[in-house]
Tab-separated table of N, CA and C in Angstrom:
chain	number	residue	atom	x	y	z
A	1	ASP	N	0.881	-1.179	0.016
A	1	ASP	CA	-0.016	0.035	-0.004
A	1	ASP	C	0.914	1.244	-0.015
A	2	LEU	N	0.835	1.970	-1.081
A	2	LEU	CA	1.635	3.193	-1.124
A	2	LEU	C	1.015	4.379	-0.403
A	3	CYS	N	-0.269	4.457	-0.375
A	3	CYS	CA	-0.923	5.572	0.278
A	3	CYS	C	-2.096	5.205	1.186
A	4	HIS	N	-2.995	4.352	0.660
A	4	HIS	CA	-4.154	3.984	1.390
A	4	HIS	C	-4.289	2.481	1.492
A	5	SER	N	-4.755	2.004	2.613
A	5	SER	CA	-4.840	0.537	2.833
A	5	SER	C	-5.950	-0.007	1.901
A	6	GLU	N	-5.716	-1.266	1.499
A	6	GLU	CA	-6.652	-1.953	0.671
A	6	GLU	C	-8.005	-2.074	1.348
A	7	GLN	N	-8.019	-2.324	2.650
A	7	GLN	CA	-9.292	-2.433	3.412
A	7	GLN	C	-10.074	-1.168	3.414
A	8	TYR	N	-9.398	-0.027	3.558
A	8	TYR	CA	-10.036	1.305	3.560
A	8	TYR	C	-10.591	1.554	2.172
A	9	ILE	N	-9.835	1.310	1.131
A	9	ILE	CA	-10.353	1.525	-0.204
A	9	ILE	C	-11.601	0.648	-0.494
A	10	ASN	N	-11.510	-0.594	-0.139
A	10	ASN	CA	-12.672	-1.505	-0.288
A	10	ASN	C	-13.862	-0.998	0.491
A	11	ASN	N	-13.696	-0.607	1.698
A	11	ASN	CA	-14.786	-0.087	2.506
A	11	ASN	C	-15.436	1.130	1.876
A	12	PHE	N	-14.654	2.029	1.306
A	12	PHE	CA	-15.176	3.208	0.658
A	12	PHE	C	-15.952	2.744	-0.601
A	13	LEU	N	-15.376	1.876	-1.416
A	13	LEU	CA	-16.033	1.434	-2.642
A	13	LEU	C	-17.279	0.773	-2.404
A	14	THR	N	-17.379	-0.068	-1.361
A	14	THR	CA	-18.571	-0.882	-1.131
A	14	THR	C	-19.572	-0.230	-0.174
A	15	GLY	N	-19.249	0.973	0.298
A	15	GLY	CA	-20.178	1.677	1.147
A	15	GLY	C	-20.240	1.051	2.589
A	16	THR	N	-19.190	0.439	2.998
A	16	THR	CA	-19.167	-0.179	4.311
A	16	THR	C	-18.363	0.588	5.314
A	17	LEU	N	-18.147	1.868	5.099
A	17	LEU	CA	-17.466	2.687	6.101
A	17	LEU	C	-18.390	2.808	7.335
A	18	SER	N	-17.827	2.908	8.504
A	18	SER	CA	-18.586	3.036	9.722
A	18	SER	C	-19.241	4.451	9.766
A	19	ASP	N	-20.247	4.567	10.569
A	19	ASP	CA	-20.907	5.878	10.762
A	19	ASP	C	-19.899	6.907	11.211
A	20	LYS	N	-18.989	6.484	12.084
A	20	LYS	CA	-17.951	7.389	12.576
A	20	LYS	C	-17.007	7.870	11.465
A	21	ALA	N	-16.664	6.965	10.587
A	21	ALA	CA	-15.816	7.270	9.457
A	21	ALA	C	-16.523	8.213	8.458
A	22	ILE	N	-17.786	8.010	8.251
A	22	ILE	CA	-18.550	8.872	7.379
A	22	ILE	C	-18.685	10.267	7.973
A	23	LYS	N	-18.897	10.340	9.281
A	23	LYS	CA	-18.941	11.664	9.885
A	23	LYS	C	-17.632	12.402	9.793
A	24	LYS	N	-16.525	11.649	9.992
A	24	LYS	CA	-15.153	12.222	9.886
A	24	LYS	C	-14.886	12.691	8.469
A	25	MET	N	-15.461	12.025	7.513
A	25	MET	CA	-15.231	12.356	6.054
A	25	MET	C	-15.859	13.699	5.822
A	26	GLY	N	-17.007	14.005	6.348
A	26	GLY	CA	-17.654	15.265	6.143
A	26	GLY	C	-18.645	15.322	4.993
A	27	PHE	N	-18.804	14.228	4.251
A	27	PHE	CA	-19.771	14.152	3.158
A	27	PHE	C	-20.719	12.969	3.461
A	28	PRO	N	-21.950	13.016	3.062
A	28	PRO	CA	-22.769	11.830	3.091
A	28	PRO	C	-22.300	10.875	2.019
A	29	TYR	N	-22.318	9.613	2.328
A	29	TYR	CA	-21.839	8.591	1.399
A	29	TYR	C	-22.899	8.375	0.288
A	30	SER	N	-22.433	8.281	-0.976
A	30	SER	CA	-23.268	7.974	-2.090
A	30	SER	C	-22.389	7.448	-3.246
A	31	ALA	N	-23.071	6.790	-4.192
A	31	ALA	CA	-22.357	6.315	-5.388
A	31	ALA	C	-21.784	7.502	-6.164
A	32	GLN	N	-22.471	8.630	-6.112
A	32	GLN	CA	-21.945	9.823	-6.851
A	32	GLN	C	-20.675	10.343	-6.154
A	33	LEU	N	-20.554	10.189	-4.828
A	33	LEU	CA	-19.358	10.568	-4.160
A	33	LEU	C	-18.202	9.732	-4.555
A	34	VAL	N	-18.398	8.418	-4.730
A	34	VAL	CA	-17.429	7.491	-5.150
A	34	VAL	C	-16.899	7.902	-6.539
A	35	GLU	N	-17.819	8.185	-7.448
A	35	GLU	CA	-17.426	8.560	-8.835
A	35	GLU	C	-16.639	9.922	-8.803
A	36	ARG	N	-17.147	10.913	-8.053
A	36	ARG	CA	-16.477	12.200	-7.949
A	36	ARG	C	-15.084	12.065	-7.400
A	37	THR	N	-14.929	11.169	-6.425
A	37	THR	CA	-13.629	10.992	-5.770
A	37	THR	C	-12.618	10.397	-6.825
A	38	PHE	N	-13.079	9.405	-7.520
A	38	PHE	CA	-12.085	8.745	-8.426
A	38	PHE	C	-11.820	9.656	-9.645
A	39	LEU	N	-12.771	10.444	-10.058
A	39	LEU	CA	-12.507	11.426	-11.125
A	39	LEU	C	-11.506	12.487	-10.692
A	40	SER	N	-11.642	12.924	-9.479
A	40	SER	CA	-10.713	13.943	-8.918
A	40	SER	C	-9.284	13.390	-8.787
A	41	VAL	N	-9.176	12.210	-8.188
A	41	VAL	CA	-7.830	11.649	-8.034
A	41	VAL	C	-7.253	11.277	-9.429
A	42	GLY	N	-8.116	10.780	-10.289
A	42	GLY	CA	-7.672	10.485	-11.646
A	42	GLY	C	-7.160	11.686	-12.374
A	43	GLY	N	-7.791	12.843	-12.094
A	43	GLY	CA	-7.394	14.035	-12.718
A	43	GLY	C	-6.040	14.501	-12.241
A	44	SER	N	-5.694	14.272	-10.949
A	44	SER	CA	-4.350	14.527	-10.448
A	44	SER	C	-3.337	13.657	-11.070
A	45	ILE	N	-3.637	12.404	-11.248
A	45	ILE	CA	-2.685	11.498	-11.901
A	45	ILE	C	-2.493	11.875	-13.339
A	46	GLN	N	-3.573	12.186	-14.033
A	46	GLN	CA	-3.438	12.588	-15.451
A	46	GLN	C	-2.625	13.908	-15.584
A	47	ALA	N	-2.879	14.842	-14.698
A	47	ALA	CA	-2.119	16.095	-14.745
A	47	ALA	C	-0.645	15.897	-14.515
A	48	ALA	N	-0.287	14.992	-13.524
A	48	ALA	CA	1.081	14.717	-13.299
A	48	ALA	C	1.749	14.098	-14.510
A	49	GLU	N	1.086	13.146	-15.147
A	49	GLU	CA	1.574	12.506	-16.394
A	49	GLU	C	1.799	13.533	-17.518
A	50	GLU	N	0.827	14.406	-17.646
A	50	GLU	CA	0.928	15.452	-18.680
A	50	GLU	C	2.093	16.451	-18.338
A	51	ALA	N	2.250	16.755	-17.112
A	51	ALA	CA	3.350	17.677	-16.699
A	51	ALA	C	4.723	17.020	-17.012
A	52	LEU	N	4.798	15.738	-16.815
A	52	LEU	CA	6.096	15.055	-17.131
A	52	LEU	C	6.369	15.139	-18.679
A	53	LYS	N	5.313	15.000	-19.458
A	53	LYS	CA	5.428	15.074	-20.922
A	53	LYS	C	5.651	16.501	-21.437
A	54	ASN	N	4.887	17.417	-20.931
A	54	ASN	CA	4.782	18.767	-21.520
A	54	ASN	C	5.436	19.876	-20.661
A	55	GLY	N	5.779	19.537	-19.445
A	55	GLY	CA	6.399	20.532	-18.574
A	55	GLY	C	5.469	21.352	-17.683
A	56	LEU	N	4.218	21.460	-18.053
A	56	LEU	CA	3.281	22.215	-17.236
A	56	LEU	C	1.816	21.781	-17.465
A	57	THR	N	1.066	21.722	-16.445
A	57	THR	CA	-0.365	21.403	-16.534
A	57	THR	C	-0.986	21.782	-15.204
A	58	CYS	N	-2.266	21.703	-15.126
A	58	CYS	CA	-2.913	21.937	-13.812
A	58	CYS	C	-4.210	21.160	-13.690
A	59	ASN	N	-4.633	20.917	-12.485
A	59	ASN	CA	-5.856	20.279	-12.170
A	59	ASN	C	-6.590	21.118	-11.145
A	60	LEU	N	-7.721	21.644	-11.408
A	60	LEU	CA	-8.402	22.535	-10.529
A	60	LEU	C	-9.066	21.832	-9.343
A	61	SER	N	-9.243	20.556	-9.421
A	61	SER	CA	-9.823	19.800	-8.346
A	61	SER	C	-8.739	19.054	-7.592
A	62	VAL	N	-7.919	19.781	-6.864
A	62	VAL	CA	-6.855	19.135	-6.089
A	62	VAL	C	-6.819	19.755	-4.685
A	63	GLY	N	-5.880	19.250	-3.916
A	63	GLY	CA	-5.645	19.805	-2.625
A	63	GLY	C	-6.199	18.922	-1.482
A	64	TYR	N	-6.513	17.704	-1.874
A	64	TYR	CA	-7.033	16.754	-0.873
A	64	TYR	C	-5.837	16.087	-0.202
A	65	HIS	N	-5.615	16.464	1.014
A	65	HIS	CA	-4.411	15.972	1.729
A	65	HIS	C	-4.596	15.714	3.196
A	66	HIS	N	-5.882	15.632	3.655
A	66	HIS	CA	-6.132	15.335	5.069
A	66	HIS	C	-6.459	13.855	5.300
A	67	ALA	N	-6.551	13.095	4.303
A	67	ALA	CA	-6.912	11.652	4.520
A	67	ALA	C	-5.710	10.937	5.047
A	68	TYR	N	-5.986	9.877	5.820
A	68	TYR	CA	-4.934	9.020	6.357
A	68	TYR	C	-4.962	7.702	5.582
A	69	SER	N	-4.037	6.818	5.849
A	69	SER	CA	-3.928	5.580	5.132
A	69	SER	C	-5.180	4.730	5.291
A	70	ASP	N	-5.877	4.830	6.436
A	70	ASP	CA	-7.005	3.965	6.731
A	70	ASP	C	-8.296	4.660	7.075
A	71	TYR	N	-8.330	5.978	6.878
A	71	TYR	CA	-9.612	6.689	7.115
A	71	TYR	C	-9.537	8.053	6.487
A	72	CYS	N	-10.757	8.556	6.149
A	72	CYS	CA	-10.928	9.872	5.567
A	72	CYS	C	-10.988	10.963	6.679
A	73	SER	N	-10.732	12.196	6.300
A	73	SER	CA	-10.725	13.259	7.273
A	73	SER	C	-10.825	14.568	6.562
A	74	GLY	N	-11.594	15.530	7.133
A	74	GLY	CA	-11.647	16.903	6.608
A	74	GLY	C	-11.995	17.017	5.162
A	75	PHE	N	-13.065	16.335	4.742
A	75	PHE	CA	-13.488	16.360	3.375
A	75	PHE	C	-12.523	15.749	2.381
A	76	CYS	N	-11.580	15.021	2.884
A	76	CYS	CA	-10.604	14.342	1.996
A	76	CYS	C	-10.796	12.825	2.140
A	77	ILE	N	-11.054	12.193	1.069
A	77	ILE	CA	-11.236	10.746	1.080
A	77	ILE	C	-9.957	10.048	0.747
A	78	PHE	N	-9.296	10.493	-0.325
A	78	PHE	CA	-7.980	10.011	-0.722
A	78	PHE	C	-7.075	11.123	-0.891
A	79	ASN	N	-5.826	10.992	-0.626
A	79	ASN	CA	-4.888	12.053	-0.858
A	79	ASN	C	-4.525	12.030	-2.308
A	80	ASP	N	-4.425	13.227	-2.852
A	80	ASP	CA	-3.983	13.331	-4.241
A	80	ASP	C	-2.722	14.169	-4.399
């Protein structure tokens, strides 16, 4: 696990986060939240790849850095 534990990722994907974890996350859990989260993190990965190729790029949906390896925090589900 480079950043987040497999168990945490699976719990987020399957909607099996505890009520405490959802409260700490700051968002109500939904399928749309899962999609939004992966699009945002994917945008960061794509921006980094483009920057390596072209020298400069940006992703306006970034700054998620409060998540921990096994739980979300401060409106951050995964670190990007």
